[in-house]
Short mmCIF file of C-alpha atoms and ligand atoms in Angstrom, two decimals:
data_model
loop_
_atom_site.label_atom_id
_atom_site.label_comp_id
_atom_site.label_asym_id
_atom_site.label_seq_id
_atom_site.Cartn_x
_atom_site.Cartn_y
_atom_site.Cartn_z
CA UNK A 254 -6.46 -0.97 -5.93
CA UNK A 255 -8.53 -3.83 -6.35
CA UNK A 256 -9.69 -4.12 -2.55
CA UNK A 257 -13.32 -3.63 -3.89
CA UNK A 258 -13.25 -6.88 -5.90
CA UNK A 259 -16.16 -8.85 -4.66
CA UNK A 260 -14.67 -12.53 -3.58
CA UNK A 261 -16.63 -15.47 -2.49
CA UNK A 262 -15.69 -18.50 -0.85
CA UNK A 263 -16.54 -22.12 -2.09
CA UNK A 264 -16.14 -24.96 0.85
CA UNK A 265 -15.09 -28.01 -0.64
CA UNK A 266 -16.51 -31.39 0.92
CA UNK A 267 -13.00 -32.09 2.32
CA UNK A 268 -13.17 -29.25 4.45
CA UNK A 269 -10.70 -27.25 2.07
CA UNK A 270 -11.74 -23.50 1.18
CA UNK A 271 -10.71 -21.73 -1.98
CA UNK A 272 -11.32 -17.90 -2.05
CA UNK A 273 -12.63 -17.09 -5.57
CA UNK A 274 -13.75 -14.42 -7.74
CA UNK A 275 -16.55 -14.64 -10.17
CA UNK A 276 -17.79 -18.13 -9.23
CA UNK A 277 -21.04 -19.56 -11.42
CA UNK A 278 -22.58 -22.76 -10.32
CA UNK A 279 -24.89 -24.88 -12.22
CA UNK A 280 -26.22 -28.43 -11.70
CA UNK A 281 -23.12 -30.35 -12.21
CA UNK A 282 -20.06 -28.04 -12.09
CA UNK A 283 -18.74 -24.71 -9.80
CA UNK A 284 -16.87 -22.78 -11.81
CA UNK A 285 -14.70 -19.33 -10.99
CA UNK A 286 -11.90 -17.08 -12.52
CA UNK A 287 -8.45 -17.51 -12.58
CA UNK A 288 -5.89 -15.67 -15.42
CA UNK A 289 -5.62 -18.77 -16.71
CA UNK A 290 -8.96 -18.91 -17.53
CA UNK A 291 -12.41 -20.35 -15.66
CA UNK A 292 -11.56 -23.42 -13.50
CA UNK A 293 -13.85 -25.80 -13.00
CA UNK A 294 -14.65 -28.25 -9.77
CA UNK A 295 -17.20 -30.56 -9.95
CA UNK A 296 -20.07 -30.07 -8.30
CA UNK A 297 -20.07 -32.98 -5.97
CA UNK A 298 -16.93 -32.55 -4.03
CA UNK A 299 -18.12 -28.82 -3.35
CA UNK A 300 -19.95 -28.65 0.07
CA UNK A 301 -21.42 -25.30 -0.43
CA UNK A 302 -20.22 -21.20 -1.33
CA UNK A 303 -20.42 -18.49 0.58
CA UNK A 304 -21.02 -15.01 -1.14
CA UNK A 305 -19.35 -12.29 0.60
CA UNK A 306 -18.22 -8.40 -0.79
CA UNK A 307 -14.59 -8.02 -0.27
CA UNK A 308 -14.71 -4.43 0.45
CA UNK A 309 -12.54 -2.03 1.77
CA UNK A 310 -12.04 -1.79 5.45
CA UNK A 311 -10.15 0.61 7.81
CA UNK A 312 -7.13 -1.01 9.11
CA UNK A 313 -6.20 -2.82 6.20
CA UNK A 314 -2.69 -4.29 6.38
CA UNK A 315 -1.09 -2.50 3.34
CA UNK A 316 -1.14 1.11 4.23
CA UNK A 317 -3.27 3.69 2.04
CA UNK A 318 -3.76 7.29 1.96
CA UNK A 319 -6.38 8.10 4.44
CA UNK A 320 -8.06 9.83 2.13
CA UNK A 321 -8.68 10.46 -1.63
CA UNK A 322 -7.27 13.18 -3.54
CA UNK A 323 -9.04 16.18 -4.84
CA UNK A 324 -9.08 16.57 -8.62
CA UNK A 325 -7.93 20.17 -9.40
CA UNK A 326 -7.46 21.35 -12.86
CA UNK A 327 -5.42 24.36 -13.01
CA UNK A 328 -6.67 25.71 -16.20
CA UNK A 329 -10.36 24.72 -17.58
CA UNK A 330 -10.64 25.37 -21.16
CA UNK A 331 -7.41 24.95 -22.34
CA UNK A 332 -7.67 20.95 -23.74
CA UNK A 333 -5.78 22.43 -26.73
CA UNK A 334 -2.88 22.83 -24.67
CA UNK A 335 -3.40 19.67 -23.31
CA UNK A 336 -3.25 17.91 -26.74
CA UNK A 337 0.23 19.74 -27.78
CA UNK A 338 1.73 19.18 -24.47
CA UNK A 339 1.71 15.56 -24.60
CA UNK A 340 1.09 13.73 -27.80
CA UNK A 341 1.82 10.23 -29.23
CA UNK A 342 3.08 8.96 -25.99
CA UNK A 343 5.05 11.28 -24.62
CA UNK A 344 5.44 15.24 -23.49
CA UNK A 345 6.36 17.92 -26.00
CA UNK A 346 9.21 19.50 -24.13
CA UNK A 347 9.88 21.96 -27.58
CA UNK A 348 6.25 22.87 -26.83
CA UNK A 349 7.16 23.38 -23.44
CA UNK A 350 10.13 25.13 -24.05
CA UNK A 351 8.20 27.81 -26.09
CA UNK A 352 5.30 28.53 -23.93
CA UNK A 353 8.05 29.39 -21.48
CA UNK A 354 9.48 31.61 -23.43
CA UNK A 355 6.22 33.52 -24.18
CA UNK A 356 5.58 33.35 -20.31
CA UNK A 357 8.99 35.17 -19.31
CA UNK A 358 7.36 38.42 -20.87
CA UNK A 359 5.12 38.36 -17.91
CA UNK A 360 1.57 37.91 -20.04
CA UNK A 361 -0.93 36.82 -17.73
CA UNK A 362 -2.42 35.06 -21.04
CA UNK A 363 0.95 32.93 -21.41
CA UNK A 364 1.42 32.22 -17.92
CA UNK A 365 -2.11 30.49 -17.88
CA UNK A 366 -0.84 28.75 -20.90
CA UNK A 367 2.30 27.62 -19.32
CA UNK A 368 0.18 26.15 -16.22
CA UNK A 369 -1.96 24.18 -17.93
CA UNK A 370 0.87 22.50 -20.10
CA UNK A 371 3.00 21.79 -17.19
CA UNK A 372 -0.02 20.18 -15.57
CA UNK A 373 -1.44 18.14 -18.61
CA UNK A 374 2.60 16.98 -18.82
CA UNK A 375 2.49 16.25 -14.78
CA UNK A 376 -1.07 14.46 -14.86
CA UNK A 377 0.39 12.24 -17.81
CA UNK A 378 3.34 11.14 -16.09
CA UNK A 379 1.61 10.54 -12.73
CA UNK A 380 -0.66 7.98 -14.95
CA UNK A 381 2.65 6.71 -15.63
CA UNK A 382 3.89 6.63 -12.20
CA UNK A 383 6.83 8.81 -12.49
CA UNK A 384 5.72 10.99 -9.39
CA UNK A 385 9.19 12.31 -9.09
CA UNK A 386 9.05 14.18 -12.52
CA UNK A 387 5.56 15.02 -12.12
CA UNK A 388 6.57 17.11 -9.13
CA UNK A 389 9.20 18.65 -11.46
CA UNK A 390 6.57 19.71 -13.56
CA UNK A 391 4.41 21.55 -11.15
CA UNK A 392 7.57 22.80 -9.42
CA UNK A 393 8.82 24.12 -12.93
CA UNK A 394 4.92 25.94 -13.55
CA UNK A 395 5.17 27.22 -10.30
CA UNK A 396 8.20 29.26 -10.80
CA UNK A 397 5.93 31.27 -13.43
CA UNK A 398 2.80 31.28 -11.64
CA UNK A 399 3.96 30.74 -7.42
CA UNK A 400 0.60 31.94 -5.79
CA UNK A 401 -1.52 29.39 -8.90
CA UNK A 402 -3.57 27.44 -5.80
CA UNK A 403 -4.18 24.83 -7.89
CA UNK A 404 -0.68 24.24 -9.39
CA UNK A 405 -0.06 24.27 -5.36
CA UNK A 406 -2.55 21.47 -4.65
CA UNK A 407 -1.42 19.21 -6.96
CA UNK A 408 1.93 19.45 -6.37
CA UNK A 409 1.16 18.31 -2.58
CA UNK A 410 -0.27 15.79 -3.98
CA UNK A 411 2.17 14.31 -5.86
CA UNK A 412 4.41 14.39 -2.35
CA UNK A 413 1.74 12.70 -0.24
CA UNK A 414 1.39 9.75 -2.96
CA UNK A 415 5.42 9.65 -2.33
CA UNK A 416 4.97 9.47 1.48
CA UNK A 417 6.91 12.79 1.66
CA UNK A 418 4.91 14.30 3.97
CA UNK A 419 6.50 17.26 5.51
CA UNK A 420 7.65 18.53 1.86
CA UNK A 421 3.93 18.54 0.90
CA UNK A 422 3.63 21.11 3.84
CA UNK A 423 5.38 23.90 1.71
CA UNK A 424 2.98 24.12 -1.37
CA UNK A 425 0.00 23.53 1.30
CA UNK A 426 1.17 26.33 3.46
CA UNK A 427 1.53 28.95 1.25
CA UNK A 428 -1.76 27.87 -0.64
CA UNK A 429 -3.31 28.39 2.99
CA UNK A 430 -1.92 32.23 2.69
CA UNK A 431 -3.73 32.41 -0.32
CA UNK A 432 -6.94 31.23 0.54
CA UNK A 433 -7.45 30.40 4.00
CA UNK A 434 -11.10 29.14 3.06
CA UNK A 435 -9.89 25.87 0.88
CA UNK A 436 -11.37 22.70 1.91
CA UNK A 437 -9.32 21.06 -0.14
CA UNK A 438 -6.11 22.43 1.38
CA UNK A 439 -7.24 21.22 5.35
CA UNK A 440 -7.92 17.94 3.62
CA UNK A 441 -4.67 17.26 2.08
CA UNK A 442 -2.79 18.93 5.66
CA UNK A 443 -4.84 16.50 7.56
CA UNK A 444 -3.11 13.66 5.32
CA UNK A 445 0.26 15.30 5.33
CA UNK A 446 0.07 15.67 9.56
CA UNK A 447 -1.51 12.38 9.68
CA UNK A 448 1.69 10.80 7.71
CA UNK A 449 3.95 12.78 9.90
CA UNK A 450 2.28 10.97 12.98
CA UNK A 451 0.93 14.57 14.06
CA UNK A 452 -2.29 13.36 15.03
CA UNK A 453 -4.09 16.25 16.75
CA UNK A 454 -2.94 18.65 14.06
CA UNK A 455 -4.68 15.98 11.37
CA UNK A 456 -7.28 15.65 13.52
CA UNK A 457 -7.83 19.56 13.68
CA UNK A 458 -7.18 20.47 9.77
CA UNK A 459 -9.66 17.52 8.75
CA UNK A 460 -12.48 18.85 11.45
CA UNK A 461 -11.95 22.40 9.78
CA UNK A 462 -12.09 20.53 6.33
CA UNK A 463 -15.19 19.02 6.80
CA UNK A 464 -16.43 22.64 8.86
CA UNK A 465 -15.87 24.39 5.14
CA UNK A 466 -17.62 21.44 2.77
CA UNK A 467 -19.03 18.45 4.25
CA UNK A 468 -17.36 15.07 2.63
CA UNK A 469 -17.87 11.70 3.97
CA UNK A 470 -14.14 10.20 3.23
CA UNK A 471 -13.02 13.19 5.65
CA UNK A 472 -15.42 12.36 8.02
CA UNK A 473 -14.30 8.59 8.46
CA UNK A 474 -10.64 9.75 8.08
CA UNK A 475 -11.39 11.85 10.79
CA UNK A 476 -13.49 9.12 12.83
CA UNK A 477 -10.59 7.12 12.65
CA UNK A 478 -7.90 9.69 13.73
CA UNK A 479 -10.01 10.62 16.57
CA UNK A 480 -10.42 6.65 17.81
CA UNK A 481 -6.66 6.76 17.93
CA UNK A 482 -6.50 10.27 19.25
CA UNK A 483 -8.31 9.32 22.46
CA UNK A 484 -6.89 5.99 23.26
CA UNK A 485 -3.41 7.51 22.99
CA UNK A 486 -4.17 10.68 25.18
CA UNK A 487 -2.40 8.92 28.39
CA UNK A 488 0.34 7.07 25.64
CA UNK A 489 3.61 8.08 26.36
CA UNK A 490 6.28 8.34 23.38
CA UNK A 491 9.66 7.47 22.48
CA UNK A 492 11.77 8.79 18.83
CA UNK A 493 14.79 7.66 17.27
CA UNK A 494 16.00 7.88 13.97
CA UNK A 495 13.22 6.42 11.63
CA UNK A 496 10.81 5.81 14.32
CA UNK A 497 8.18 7.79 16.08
CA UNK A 498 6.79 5.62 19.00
CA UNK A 499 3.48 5.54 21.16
CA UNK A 500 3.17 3.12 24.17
CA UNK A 501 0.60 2.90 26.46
CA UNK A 502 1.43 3.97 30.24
CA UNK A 503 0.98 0.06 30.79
CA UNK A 504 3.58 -0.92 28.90
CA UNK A 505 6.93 -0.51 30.60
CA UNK A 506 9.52 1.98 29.34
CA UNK A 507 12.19 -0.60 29.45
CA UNK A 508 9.69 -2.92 26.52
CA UNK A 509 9.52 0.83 24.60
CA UNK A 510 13.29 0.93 24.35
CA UNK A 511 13.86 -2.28 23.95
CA UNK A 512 11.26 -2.05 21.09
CA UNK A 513 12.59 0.79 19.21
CA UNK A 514 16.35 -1.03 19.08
CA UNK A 515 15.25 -3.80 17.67
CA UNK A 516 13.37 -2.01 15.05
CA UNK A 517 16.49 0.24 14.15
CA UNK A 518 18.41 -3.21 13.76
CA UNK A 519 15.42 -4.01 11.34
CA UNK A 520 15.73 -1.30 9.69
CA UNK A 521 19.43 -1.16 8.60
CA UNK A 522 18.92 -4.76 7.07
CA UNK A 523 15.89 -4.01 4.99
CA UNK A 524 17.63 -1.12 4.06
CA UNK A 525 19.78 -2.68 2.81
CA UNK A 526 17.78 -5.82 1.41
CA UNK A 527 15.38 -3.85 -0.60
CA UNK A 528 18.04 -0.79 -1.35
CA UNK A 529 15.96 1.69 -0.47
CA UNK A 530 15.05 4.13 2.78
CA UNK A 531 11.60 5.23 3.76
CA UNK A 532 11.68 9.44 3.59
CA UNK A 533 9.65 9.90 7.18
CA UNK A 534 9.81 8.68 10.35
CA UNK A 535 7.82 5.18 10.54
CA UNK A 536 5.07 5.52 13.51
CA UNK A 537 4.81 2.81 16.01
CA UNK A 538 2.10 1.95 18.22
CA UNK A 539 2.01 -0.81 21.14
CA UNK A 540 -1.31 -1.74 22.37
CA UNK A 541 -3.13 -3.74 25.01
CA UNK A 542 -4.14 -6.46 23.38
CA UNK A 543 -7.99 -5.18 24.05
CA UNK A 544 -7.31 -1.58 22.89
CA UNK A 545 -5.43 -3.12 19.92
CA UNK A 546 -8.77 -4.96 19.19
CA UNK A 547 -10.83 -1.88 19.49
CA UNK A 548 -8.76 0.37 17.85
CA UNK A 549 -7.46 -1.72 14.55
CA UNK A 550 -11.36 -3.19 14.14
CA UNK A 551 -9.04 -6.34 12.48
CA UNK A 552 -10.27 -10.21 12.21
CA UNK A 553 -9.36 -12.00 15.20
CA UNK A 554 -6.34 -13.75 13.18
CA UNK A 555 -4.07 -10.69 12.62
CA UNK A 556 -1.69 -10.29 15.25
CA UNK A 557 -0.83 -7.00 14.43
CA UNK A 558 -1.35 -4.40 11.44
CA UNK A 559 0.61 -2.00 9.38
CA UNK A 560 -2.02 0.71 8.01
CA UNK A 561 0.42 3.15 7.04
CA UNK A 562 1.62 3.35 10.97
CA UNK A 563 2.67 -0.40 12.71
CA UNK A 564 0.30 -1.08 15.13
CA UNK A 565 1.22 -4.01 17.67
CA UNK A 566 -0.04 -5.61 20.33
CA UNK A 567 2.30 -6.61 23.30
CA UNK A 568 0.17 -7.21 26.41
CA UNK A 569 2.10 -9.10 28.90
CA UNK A 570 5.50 -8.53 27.32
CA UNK A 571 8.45 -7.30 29.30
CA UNK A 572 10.85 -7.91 26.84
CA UNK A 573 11.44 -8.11 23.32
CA UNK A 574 10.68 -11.89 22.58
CA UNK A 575 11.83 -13.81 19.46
CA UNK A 576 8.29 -13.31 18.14
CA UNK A 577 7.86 -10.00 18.77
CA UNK A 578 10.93 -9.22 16.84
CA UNK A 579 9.64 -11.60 14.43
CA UNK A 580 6.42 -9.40 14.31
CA UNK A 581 8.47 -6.18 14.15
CA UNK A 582 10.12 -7.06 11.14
CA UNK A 583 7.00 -8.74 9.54
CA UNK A 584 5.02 -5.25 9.73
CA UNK A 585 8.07 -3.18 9.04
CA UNK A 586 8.77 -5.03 5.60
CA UNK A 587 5.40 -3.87 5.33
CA UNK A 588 6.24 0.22 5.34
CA UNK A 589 9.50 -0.45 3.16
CA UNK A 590 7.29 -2.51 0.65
CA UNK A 591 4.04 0.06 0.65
CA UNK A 592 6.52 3.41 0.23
CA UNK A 593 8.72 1.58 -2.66
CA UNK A 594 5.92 0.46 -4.91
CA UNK A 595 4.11 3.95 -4.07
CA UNK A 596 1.49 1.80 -1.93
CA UNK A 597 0.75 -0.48 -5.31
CA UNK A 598 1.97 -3.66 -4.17
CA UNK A 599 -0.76 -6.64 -4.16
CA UNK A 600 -1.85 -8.19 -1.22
CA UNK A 601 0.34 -11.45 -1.92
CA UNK A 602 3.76 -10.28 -2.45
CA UNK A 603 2.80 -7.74 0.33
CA UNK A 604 2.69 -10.91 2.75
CA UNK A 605 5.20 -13.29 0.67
CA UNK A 606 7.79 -10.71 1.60
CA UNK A 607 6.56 -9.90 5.05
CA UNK A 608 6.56 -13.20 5.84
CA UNK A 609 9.85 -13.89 3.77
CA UNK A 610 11.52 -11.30 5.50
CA UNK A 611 10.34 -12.40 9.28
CA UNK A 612 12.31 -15.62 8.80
CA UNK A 613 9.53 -18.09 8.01
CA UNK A 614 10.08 -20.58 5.02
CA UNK A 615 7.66 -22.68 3.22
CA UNK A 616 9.02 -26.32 4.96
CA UNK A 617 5.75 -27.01 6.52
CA UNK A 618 3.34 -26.54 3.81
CA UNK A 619 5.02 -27.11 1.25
CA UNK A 620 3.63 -30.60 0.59
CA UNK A 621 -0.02 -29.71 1.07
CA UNK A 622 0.65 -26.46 -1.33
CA UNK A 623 1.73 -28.84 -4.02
CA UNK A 624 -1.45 -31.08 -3.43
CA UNK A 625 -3.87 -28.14 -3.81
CA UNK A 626 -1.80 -27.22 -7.36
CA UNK A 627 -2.15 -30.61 -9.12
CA UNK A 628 -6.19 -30.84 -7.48
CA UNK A 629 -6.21 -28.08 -9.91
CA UNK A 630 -7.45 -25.85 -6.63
CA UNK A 631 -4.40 -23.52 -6.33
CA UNK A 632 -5.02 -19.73 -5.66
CA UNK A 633 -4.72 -17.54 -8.42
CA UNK A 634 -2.48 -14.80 -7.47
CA UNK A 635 -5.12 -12.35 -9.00
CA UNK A 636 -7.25 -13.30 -6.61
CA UNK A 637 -4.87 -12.46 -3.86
CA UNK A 638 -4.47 -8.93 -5.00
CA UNK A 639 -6.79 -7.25 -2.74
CA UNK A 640 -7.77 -7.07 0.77
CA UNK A 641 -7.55 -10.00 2.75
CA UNK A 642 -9.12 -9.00 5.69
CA UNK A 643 -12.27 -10.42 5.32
CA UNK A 644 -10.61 -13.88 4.54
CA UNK A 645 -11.38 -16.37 7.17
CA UNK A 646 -8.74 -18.31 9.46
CA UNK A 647 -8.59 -21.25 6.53
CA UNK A 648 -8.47 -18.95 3.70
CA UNK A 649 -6.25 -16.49 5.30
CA UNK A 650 -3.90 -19.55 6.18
CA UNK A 651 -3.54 -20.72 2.91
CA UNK A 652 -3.10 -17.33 1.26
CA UNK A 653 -0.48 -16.62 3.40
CA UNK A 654 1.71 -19.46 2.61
CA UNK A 655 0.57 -20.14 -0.99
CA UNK A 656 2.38 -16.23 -1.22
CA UNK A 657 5.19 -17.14 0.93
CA UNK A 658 5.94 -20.27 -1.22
CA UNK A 659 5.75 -17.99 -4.48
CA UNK A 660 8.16 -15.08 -3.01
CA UNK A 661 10.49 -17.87 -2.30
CA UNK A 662 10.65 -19.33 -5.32
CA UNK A 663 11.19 -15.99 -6.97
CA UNK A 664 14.26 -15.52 -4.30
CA UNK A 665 15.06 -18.32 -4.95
CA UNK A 666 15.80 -17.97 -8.77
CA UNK A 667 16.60 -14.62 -8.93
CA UNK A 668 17.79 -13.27 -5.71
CA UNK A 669 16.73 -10.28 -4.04
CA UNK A 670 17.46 -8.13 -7.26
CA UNK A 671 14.37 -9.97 -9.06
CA UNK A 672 12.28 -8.47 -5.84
CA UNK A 673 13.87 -4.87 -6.34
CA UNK A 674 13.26 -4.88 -10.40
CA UNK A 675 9.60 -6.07 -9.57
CA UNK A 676 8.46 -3.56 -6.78
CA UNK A 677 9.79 -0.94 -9.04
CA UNK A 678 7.95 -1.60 -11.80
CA UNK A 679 4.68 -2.26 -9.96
CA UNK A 680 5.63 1.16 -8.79
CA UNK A 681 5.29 2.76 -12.51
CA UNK A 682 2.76 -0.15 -13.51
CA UNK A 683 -1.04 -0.28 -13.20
CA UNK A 684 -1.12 -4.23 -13.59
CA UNK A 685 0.98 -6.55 -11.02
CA UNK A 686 0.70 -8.92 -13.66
CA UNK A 687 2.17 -7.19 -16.28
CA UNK A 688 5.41 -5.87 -13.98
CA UNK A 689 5.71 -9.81 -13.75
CA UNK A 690 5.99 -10.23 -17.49
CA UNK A 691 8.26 -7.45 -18.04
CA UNK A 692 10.98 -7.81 -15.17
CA UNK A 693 10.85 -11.58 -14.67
CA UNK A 694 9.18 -13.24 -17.95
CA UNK A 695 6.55 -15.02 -16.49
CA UNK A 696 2.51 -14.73 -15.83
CA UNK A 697 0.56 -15.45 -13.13
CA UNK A 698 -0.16 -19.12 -14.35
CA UNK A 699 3.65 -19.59 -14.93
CA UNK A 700 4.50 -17.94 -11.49
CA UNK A 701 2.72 -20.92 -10.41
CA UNK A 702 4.22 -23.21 -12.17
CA UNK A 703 7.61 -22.17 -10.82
CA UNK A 704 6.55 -21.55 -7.02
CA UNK A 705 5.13 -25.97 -7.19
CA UNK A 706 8.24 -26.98 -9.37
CA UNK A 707 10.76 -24.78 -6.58
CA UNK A 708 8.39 -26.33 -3.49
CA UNK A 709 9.60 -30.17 -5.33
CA UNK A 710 12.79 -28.95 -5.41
CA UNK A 711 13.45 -28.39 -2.22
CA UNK A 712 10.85 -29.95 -0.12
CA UNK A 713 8.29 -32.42 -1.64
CA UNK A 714 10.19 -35.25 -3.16
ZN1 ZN B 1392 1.45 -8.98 6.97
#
């Protein structure tokens, strides 16, 4: 969600650089979009802009589905169905109830009928972001029609976007007895394997996927799984609880262990910070610092990533350092964060929380945060939604603890139950923006408000 946004970068004279979207230059003024509105800098303390496409690159640090969904209707031809199944905002369960009824009889006619209501109901409440009684839906239409491959897809679907990987196996496995041929059903059992860390079994389902129908988001899922496939052929691997880890023979087995308690410790506390608990195994990689460069294709800034698996590396290490655990917790917030907003959390409160969560406060920047606000120069947070990874060292700085001062603030006020009510509704929202308004009240204009009237408070007197 908004990684595609194109973002360019305008260098004030001062040395200062503001990421910004939309910016329009003319002989006097630079100009660029903010929800507040255009801001405008004059023209003669901007140095120059550089025009860049943010677009989407593999190892992002929020974690996305490696690939894109298929869109499977169940029933073609029945948008009259549709209609009565869900009208003036909501599903018609009477409606419901009745096709039901006419299904029991065992009428292939009414069992179509049934299908395509259920899935009209599920598709509307997936829009919604209630994935949990979408899958109810399907589960429910299934019980008239159970070999519907369709009705089978799209529930698998619906557990993928949940992170619930190895329930997604059921409805993909039994579509697979059905029709061994589907492209679409390797696809979605490469994601579900490559969720489940099962690596060569993704890496085999997506090869036959793209063996049946050619499709280029396979084939760079599948370029991707196979870059990680070969550097961890010699990896060896360690499991506990909620972690599934890989470690290269260079790393010693004593750093692995080590590793994996300090990331159960982790664990328990954001468990219990965020109330909530990931449903799989989280997978863990260490790297050589060269094969972590390879492999994650990241800007030289990011220490490590989280794109859907936490990928570190620890070159050097014999032990687990301050930092590292500092690190460990940083890319872990990441998973909890990703899974409880259903992977719809913005970039910023992504790596306000990460960073929140790691220990680090907003002390040290706090003074030259509230200098860029009353320059009129701050960040929007709208801007910050999408990738960062193209953001340069200065830019990535500033982003980083313009979002850190912003998730403190909100602590701050609110507590840790503001956080929960927020992710929750981004969850179920399609606008961060709007989950702002409706949990905590305020915009993105007012969010900075509060974040530079919380950094006085406590810091800048
Ligand atoms: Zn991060």
């Amino acid at each position: 969600m908004c990684a595609s946004a194109s973002a360019d970068t305008i260098i004030l004279k001062n040395g200062r650089r503001i990421v910004a979207s939309n910016v329009v230059e003319d002989d006097d003024h630079v100009s660029y979009e903010t929800p507040a509105g255009r801001l405008v800098l004059p023209r003669s303390i901007v140095a120059r802009i550089e025009r860049n496409d943010l677009s989407p690159l593999s190892g992002d640090e929020n974690s996305e589905a490696p690939v894109s969904a298929p869109s499977v209707d169940v029933a073609a031809g029945y948008a009259d169905i549709a209609a009565r199944a869900v009208h003036d905002g909501s599903v018609d369960v009477s409606f419901l109830a009745q096709l039901e009824t006419a299904a029991r009889s065992g009428d292939d006619n009414a069992i179509v009928k049934v299908a395509a209501a259920h899935h009209a109901a599920a598709q509307f409440l997936i829009a919604k972001g209630d994935l949990a009684s979408a899958a109810e839906h399907y589960r429910q239409a299934l019980t008239f029609a159970p070999d519907n491959v369709p009705l089978l897809l799209n529930l698998a679907v619906v557990d993928l976007r949940q992170s619930e990987f190895t329930a997604a196996m059921e409805p993909l496995e039994h579509a697979r007895r059905i029709d061994p041929d589907s492209a679409d059903v390797a696809k979605l059992m490469g994601w579900a394997y490559y969720g489940a860390n099962k690596l060569d079994k993704a890496v085999s389902e997506w090869k036959r996927a793209a063996q049946i129908r050619p499709d280029p988001d396979v084939t760079s899922a599948l370029e991707k799984a196979q870059r990680d496939q070969q550097e961890e052929a010699g990896y060896r691997e360690g499991e506990t609880a909620h972690f599934s880890l890989k470690y290269s023979g260079a790393a010693a087995p004593d750093l692995a262990r080590a590793v994996l308690h300090t990331l159960e410790n982790h664990f328990r506390e954001l468990e219990s910070q965020f109330d909530y608990t990931p449903p799989e195994r989280i997978g863990v990689i260490l790297y050589t610092n060269q094969a972590f460069a390879d492999i994650t294709r990241a800007p030289g800034w990011a220490g490590a990533i989280n794109d859907g698996r936490i990928r570190v590396p620890v070159q050097g290490l014999t032990s687990v350092t301050a930092d590292l655990s500092r690190v460990l917790k940083h890319e872990l917030t990441h998973s909890f964060v990703g899974q409880k907003s259903r992977g719809l959390c913005p970039t910023w409160l992504q790596e306000g929380l990460a960073q929140w969560m790691e220990g680090r406060r907003s002390d040290e920047s706090a003074a030259a945060l509230v200098q860029i606000y009353d320059h009129k120069s701050a960040q929007s947070f709208a801007a910050l939604e999408g990738s960062w990874m193209n953001l340069t060292g200065d830019s990535a700085t500033y982003a980083y603890a313009w979002s850190l001062a912003a998730v403190e603030a909100i602590i701050h006020d609110g507590g840790m139950g503001d956080i929960e009510r927020l992710l929750d509704q981004i969850a179920v929202t399609q606008s961060t923006e709007a989950a702002l308004r409706s949990t905590l009240h305020i915009d993105y204009s007012e969010l900075a408000h509060q974040t530079v009237a919380y950094l006085h408070h406590e810091y800048v007197r």
